Short mmCIF file of C-alpha atoms in Angstrom, two decimals:
data_model
loop_
_atom_site.label_atom_id
_atom_site.label_comp_id
_atom_site.label_asym_id
_atom_site.label_seq_id
_atom_site.Cartn_x
_atom_site.Cartn_y
_atom_site.Cartn_z
CA MET A 1 -111.37 -239.99 -94.53
CA ALA A 2 -108.18 -241.66 -93.30
CA SER A 3 -105.33 -241.70 -95.81
CA GLU A 4 -104.40 -245.07 -97.24
CA ASP A 5 -101.30 -246.70 -95.81
CA PRO A 6 -98.76 -247.18 -98.64
CA ALA A 7 -97.88 -250.57 -97.15
CA ASP A 8 -101.43 -251.73 -97.96
CA LEU A 9 -101.30 -250.79 -101.64
CA PRO A 10 -101.28 -253.67 -104.16
CA GLY A 11 -97.77 -254.68 -105.13
CA THR A 12 -96.07 -252.69 -102.35
CA ARG A 13 -94.81 -255.80 -100.60
CA THR A 14 -93.38 -257.18 -103.83
CA LEU A 15 -91.70 -253.85 -104.54
CA ALA A 16 -90.21 -253.78 -101.04
CA ARG A 17 -88.87 -257.31 -101.50
CA GLY A 18 -87.33 -256.40 -104.86
CA LEU A 19 -85.65 -253.37 -103.35
CA ALA A 20 -84.34 -255.56 -100.53
CA VAL A 21 -82.74 -257.84 -103.12
CA VAL A 22 -81.07 -254.87 -104.85
CA ARG A 23 -79.78 -253.58 -101.51
CA ALA A 24 -78.47 -257.02 -100.58
CA VAL A 25 -76.48 -257.20 -103.82
CA ALA A 26 -75.17 -253.68 -103.21
CA ASP A 27 -74.02 -254.87 -99.78
CA GLY A 28 -72.10 -257.80 -101.23
CA ALA A 29 -74.56 -260.69 -101.76
CA THR A 30 -73.42 -262.40 -104.95
CA ASP A 31 -75.35 -265.67 -104.97
CA LEU A 32 -78.83 -266.95 -104.19
CA ARG A 33 -77.84 -268.31 -100.80
CA ALA A 34 -76.51 -264.92 -99.71
CA LEU A 35 -79.65 -263.20 -101.02
CA VAL A 36 -81.84 -265.48 -98.93
CA GLU A 37 -79.70 -264.89 -95.83
CA ARG A 38 -79.59 -261.10 -96.26
CA THR A 39 -83.27 -260.56 -97.13
CA GLY A 40 -85.03 -263.32 -95.20
CA LEU A 41 -86.96 -264.24 -98.35
CA GLY A 42 -87.72 -267.77 -99.43
CA ARG A 43 -85.34 -269.28 -101.95
CA SER A 44 -87.89 -269.41 -104.79
CA THR A 45 -89.09 -265.84 -104.14
CA ALA A 46 -85.55 -264.47 -104.04
CA HIS A 47 -84.72 -266.36 -107.26
CA ARG A 48 -87.79 -265.03 -109.14
CA LEU A 49 -87.14 -261.46 -108.02
CA ALA A 50 -83.46 -261.68 -108.95
CA GLN A 51 -84.37 -262.99 -112.42
CA LEU A 52 -86.80 -260.11 -112.96
CA LEU A 53 -84.24 -257.56 -111.79
CA VAL A 54 -81.63 -259.03 -114.13
CA ARG A 55 -84.07 -258.88 -117.05
CA GLU A 56 -84.83 -255.21 -116.32
CA GLY A 57 -81.15 -254.33 -115.94
CA TYR A 58 -81.19 -253.52 -112.21
CA LEU A 59 -78.91 -256.52 -111.61
CA ARG A 60 -76.54 -258.46 -113.82
CA THR A 61 -74.92 -261.85 -113.55
CA GLY A 62 -71.37 -262.79 -114.35
CA ARG A 63 -68.52 -265.04 -113.36
CA ASP A 64 -68.60 -263.64 -109.82
CA GLY A 65 -72.37 -263.90 -109.43
CA TYR A 66 -74.85 -261.09 -108.98
CA ALA A 67 -73.81 -257.43 -109.30
CA LEU A 68 -75.60 -254.13 -109.73
CA GLY A 69 -76.76 -253.60 -113.30
CA PRO A 70 -76.56 -250.88 -115.96
CA THR A 71 -80.04 -249.52 -115.26
CA LEU A 72 -78.93 -248.45 -111.80
CA ILE A 73 -75.87 -246.74 -113.25
CA GLU A 74 -78.07 -244.84 -115.69
CA LEU A 75 -80.55 -243.81 -113.00
CA GLY A 76 -77.72 -242.91 -110.63
CA PHE A 77 -76.22 -240.49 -113.11
CA GLN A 78 -79.64 -238.96 -113.76
CA ALA A 79 -80.18 -238.49 -110.03
CA LEU A 80 -76.71 -237.02 -109.59
CA HIS A 81 -77.13 -234.50 -112.38
CA GLY A 82 -80.65 -233.67 -111.25
CA ASN A 83 -79.05 -232.19 -108.14
CA PRO A 84 -77.43 -228.81 -108.91
CA LEU A 85 -74.85 -229.17 -106.13
CA PRO A 86 -72.41 -231.58 -107.87
CA VAL A 87 -72.58 -229.61 -111.12
CA VAL A 88 -72.00 -226.24 -109.43
CA ALA A 89 -69.29 -227.62 -107.13
CA ARG A 90 -67.25 -229.49 -109.72
CA PRO A 91 -65.17 -226.54 -111.07
CA VAL A 92 -64.31 -225.47 -107.53
CA LEU A 93 -63.31 -229.02 -106.59
CA GLU A 94 -61.12 -229.29 -109.68
CA GLU A 95 -59.43 -226.00 -108.83
CA LEU A 96 -58.76 -227.15 -105.26
CA SER A 97 -57.43 -230.50 -106.47
CA GLU A 98 -55.06 -228.90 -108.96
CA GLN A 99 -53.88 -226.29 -106.48
CA LEU A 100 -53.32 -228.59 -103.49
CA GLN A 101 -52.68 -232.06 -105.03
CA ASP A 102 -54.73 -233.57 -102.21
CA THR A 103 -57.94 -235.64 -102.29
CA VAL A 104 -61.04 -233.46 -102.53
CA HIS A 105 -64.54 -234.58 -101.56
CA LEU A 106 -68.10 -233.35 -101.95
CA ALA A 107 -70.69 -234.89 -99.64
CA VAL A 108 -74.24 -234.50 -98.39
CA ARG A 109 -76.10 -235.79 -95.39
CA ASP A 110 -78.30 -238.82 -95.97
CA GLY A 111 -80.16 -239.62 -92.79
CA SER A 112 -77.62 -240.43 -90.12
CA THR A 113 -74.69 -240.84 -92.52
CA VAL A 114 -72.46 -238.91 -94.90
CA LEU A 115 -73.00 -239.73 -98.60
CA TYR A 116 -70.13 -238.89 -100.97
CA LEU A 117 -71.26 -237.32 -104.25
CA ASP A 118 -67.86 -236.58 -105.76
CA LYS A 119 -64.21 -237.40 -105.17
CA LEU A 120 -61.06 -236.18 -106.89
CA PRO A 121 -58.14 -238.38 -105.75
CA GLY A 122 -54.92 -236.66 -104.74
CA SER A 123 -51.66 -237.15 -106.60
CA ARG A 124 -49.63 -238.07 -103.53
CA GLY A 125 -49.94 -240.24 -100.46
CA ALA A 126 -52.04 -243.36 -99.94
CA GLU A 127 -55.43 -243.93 -101.57
CA MET A 128 -58.37 -243.40 -99.23
CA ARG A 129 -61.28 -245.78 -98.80
CA SER A 130 -63.89 -243.10 -99.57
CA ARG A 131 -65.62 -243.33 -102.94
CA ILE A 132 -68.61 -241.84 -104.74
CA GLY A 133 -71.78 -243.36 -103.32
CA HIS A 134 -70.01 -244.50 -100.15
CA ARG A 135 -71.43 -243.69 -96.70
CA MET A 136 -69.50 -242.88 -93.55
CA PRO A 137 -70.27 -241.68 -90.00
CA LEU A 138 -71.22 -238.05 -89.46
CA THR A 139 -69.29 -237.44 -86.25
CA ARG A 140 -66.05 -239.13 -87.36
CA THR A 141 -65.53 -237.42 -90.72
CA GLY A 142 -64.64 -233.83 -91.54
CA VAL A 143 -67.51 -233.44 -94.01
CA GLY A 144 -69.86 -235.06 -91.50
CA MET A 145 -68.95 -232.64 -88.76
CA ALA A 146 -69.31 -229.75 -91.20
CA LEU A 147 -72.79 -231.03 -92.06
CA LEU A 148 -73.70 -230.94 -88.35
CA LEU A 149 -72.69 -227.34 -87.63
CA ASP A 150 -76.33 -226.20 -87.56
CA SER A 151 -77.55 -229.13 -85.45
CA PRO A 152 -76.06 -228.94 -81.92
CA HIS A 153 -78.99 -230.93 -80.53
CA GLU A 154 -77.76 -233.93 -82.55
CA TRP A 155 -74.09 -233.83 -81.58
CA GLU A 156 -74.27 -235.94 -78.45
CA PRO A 157 -76.72 -238.66 -79.58
CA LEU A 158 -74.96 -239.13 -82.92
CA TYR A 159 -71.52 -239.18 -81.33
CA GLU A 160 -72.58 -241.77 -78.79
CA ALA A 161 -74.20 -243.90 -81.50
CA GLU A 162 -71.22 -243.75 -83.86
CA THR A 163 -68.31 -244.08 -81.44
CA PRO A 164 -67.16 -247.69 -80.94
CA VAL A 165 -67.67 -249.09 -77.48
CA GLU A 166 -64.49 -250.36 -75.83
CA PRO A 167 -64.46 -252.61 -72.74
CA GLY A 168 -64.38 -250.50 -69.60
CA VAL A 169 -65.01 -247.26 -71.47
CA ALA A 170 -68.32 -245.40 -71.32
CA ARG A 171 -70.30 -245.43 -74.54
CA GLY A 172 -69.45 -242.43 -76.69
CA GLY A 173 -66.07 -241.72 -75.08
CA ASP A 174 -65.33 -238.08 -74.26
CA ILE A 175 -68.47 -236.33 -75.42
CA ASP A 176 -67.42 -233.09 -73.72
CA ALA A 177 -64.27 -232.90 -75.82
CA PHE A 178 -66.26 -233.56 -78.98
CA THR A 179 -68.88 -230.89 -78.27
CA ALA A 180 -66.11 -228.41 -77.43
CA ARG A 181 -64.54 -229.11 -80.83
CA MET A 182 -67.88 -228.66 -82.55
CA ARG A 183 -68.43 -225.28 -80.89
CA GLU A 184 -65.05 -224.15 -82.24
CA TYR A 185 -66.01 -225.38 -85.69
CA VAL A 186 -69.26 -223.42 -85.53
CA ASP A 187 -67.23 -220.27 -84.86
CA THR A 188 -64.86 -220.84 -87.79
CA GLN A 189 -67.38 -222.60 -90.07
CA VAL A 190 -64.64 -225.14 -90.81
CA ALA A 191 -64.35 -228.66 -89.34
CA MET A 192 -61.32 -230.93 -89.00
CA ASP A 193 -60.93 -234.71 -89.06
CA THR A 194 -57.79 -235.44 -87.05
CA GLU A 195 -57.69 -239.15 -87.86
CA ASP A 196 -61.11 -239.65 -86.23
CA ASN A 197 -62.31 -242.03 -88.93
CA GLU A 198 -59.28 -243.50 -90.68
CA PRO A 199 -55.81 -243.85 -89.11
CA GLY A 200 -53.28 -241.62 -90.80
CA ILE A 201 -55.89 -239.60 -92.73
CA ARG A 202 -56.62 -235.98 -91.87
CA CYS A 203 -58.90 -233.44 -93.52
CA VAL A 204 -60.25 -229.91 -93.41
CA ALA A 205 -63.93 -229.47 -94.35
CA ALA A 206 -66.44 -226.66 -94.74
CA PRO A 207 -70.22 -226.47 -95.22
CA VAL A 208 -72.09 -225.45 -98.37
CA ARG A 209 -75.35 -223.48 -98.08
CA ASP A 210 -78.19 -222.75 -100.48
CA ALA A 211 -80.05 -219.50 -101.16
CA ALA A 212 -82.11 -219.89 -97.98
CA GLY A 213 -79.00 -220.43 -95.88
CA ALA A 214 -79.75 -224.12 -95.33
CA LEU A 215 -76.78 -226.46 -95.05
CA VAL A 216 -76.98 -228.65 -98.17
CA GLY A 217 -73.52 -230.16 -98.45
CA ALA A 218 -69.88 -230.00 -97.47
CA ILE A 219 -66.47 -230.16 -99.14
CA SER A 220 -63.17 -231.36 -97.76
CA VAL A 221 -59.47 -231.56 -98.53
CA SER A 222 -57.86 -234.77 -97.25
CA ALA A 223 -54.33 -236.13 -97.10
CA THR A 224 -52.18 -238.57 -95.18
CA ARG A 225 -50.51 -237.34 -91.99
CA PRO A 226 -47.09 -236.51 -93.55
CA TYR A 227 -48.79 -234.14 -96.01
CA MET A 228 -51.27 -232.76 -93.47
CA PRO A 229 -49.47 -231.65 -90.30
CA ALA A 230 -51.35 -229.47 -87.82
CA ALA A 231 -49.81 -226.27 -89.16
CA ARG A 232 -50.97 -227.03 -92.70
CA MET A 233 -54.45 -227.88 -91.49
CA ARG A 234 -54.67 -224.46 -89.86
CA GLY A 235 -53.41 -222.88 -93.05
CA LEU A 236 -56.11 -224.61 -95.10
CA VAL A 237 -58.96 -223.22 -93.00
CA LYS A 238 -59.23 -220.06 -95.11
CA VAL A 239 -58.67 -221.90 -98.39
CA VAL A 240 -61.36 -224.54 -97.86
CA GLY A 241 -63.77 -222.05 -96.28
CA ARG A 242 -63.41 -219.69 -99.21
CA SER A 243 -64.04 -222.49 -101.71
CA ALA A 244 -67.17 -223.61 -99.84
CA ARG A 245 -68.47 -220.05 -99.79
CA GLY A 246 -67.87 -219.84 -103.53
CA ILE A 247 -70.03 -222.89 -104.14
CA SER A 248 -72.66 -221.50 -101.77
CA ALA A 249 -72.70 -218.20 -103.66
CA ALA A 250 -73.23 -220.08 -106.93
CA LEU A 251 -76.26 -221.73 -105.30
CA GLY A 252 -77.65 -218.29 -104.42
CA HIS A 253 -76.41 -217.94 -100.85
CA ARG A 254 -75.46 -214.47 -99.70
CA THR A 255 -73.28 -214.14 -96.61
CA PRO A 256 -74.77 -211.57 -94.18
#
């Protein structure tokens, strides 16, 4: 007997529309007109769904219009603490932050993006645009490249998809240079963001593995260029790698 398509189940379409409304608000839609434009829903449908979501706490309304509601905050914290990685990693991140005074991140891969699970801001230099729950490209961030160390078959397609296209320049830029960098990072098990994603921001990142050896996350130490010259980045390779291995060991990973 053929399995039932979830899209055919009663209420699935309504659920999908409600989720689309939540996502639209998360992406910056603050009024009914923006919800209609972002979701493609009719005005009355979008209004009814938004009212229901407000009543259930998934959205809230205020002076600035729609915003994400307290129910999502509650569920987000439950989801975060249901994952052992942030809990296990936190003491190590705090130690790194105190020792180095730089911004420290914990991230995981979510599809074709990096998802930040934790961030401890540094005590010097400019504030970075990363934040908990924020997504960034895999091939243009230190944590993203660290998360790709076991996936060489994805390097080229992801790089080409994520690199901006400039007039007169082939899509993806210098893929050979990128893959050469990645091979070096595989050897050291540490990746470096040399202002690939954000001008003036550099970082050193390393992967975190679970008991089975699977790559389940990555950590990074980031700072502005004056506090992160090339020599210091090289010096942090052992520090960040050791911290990542410590988190991995707490998750049950044993280095061969």
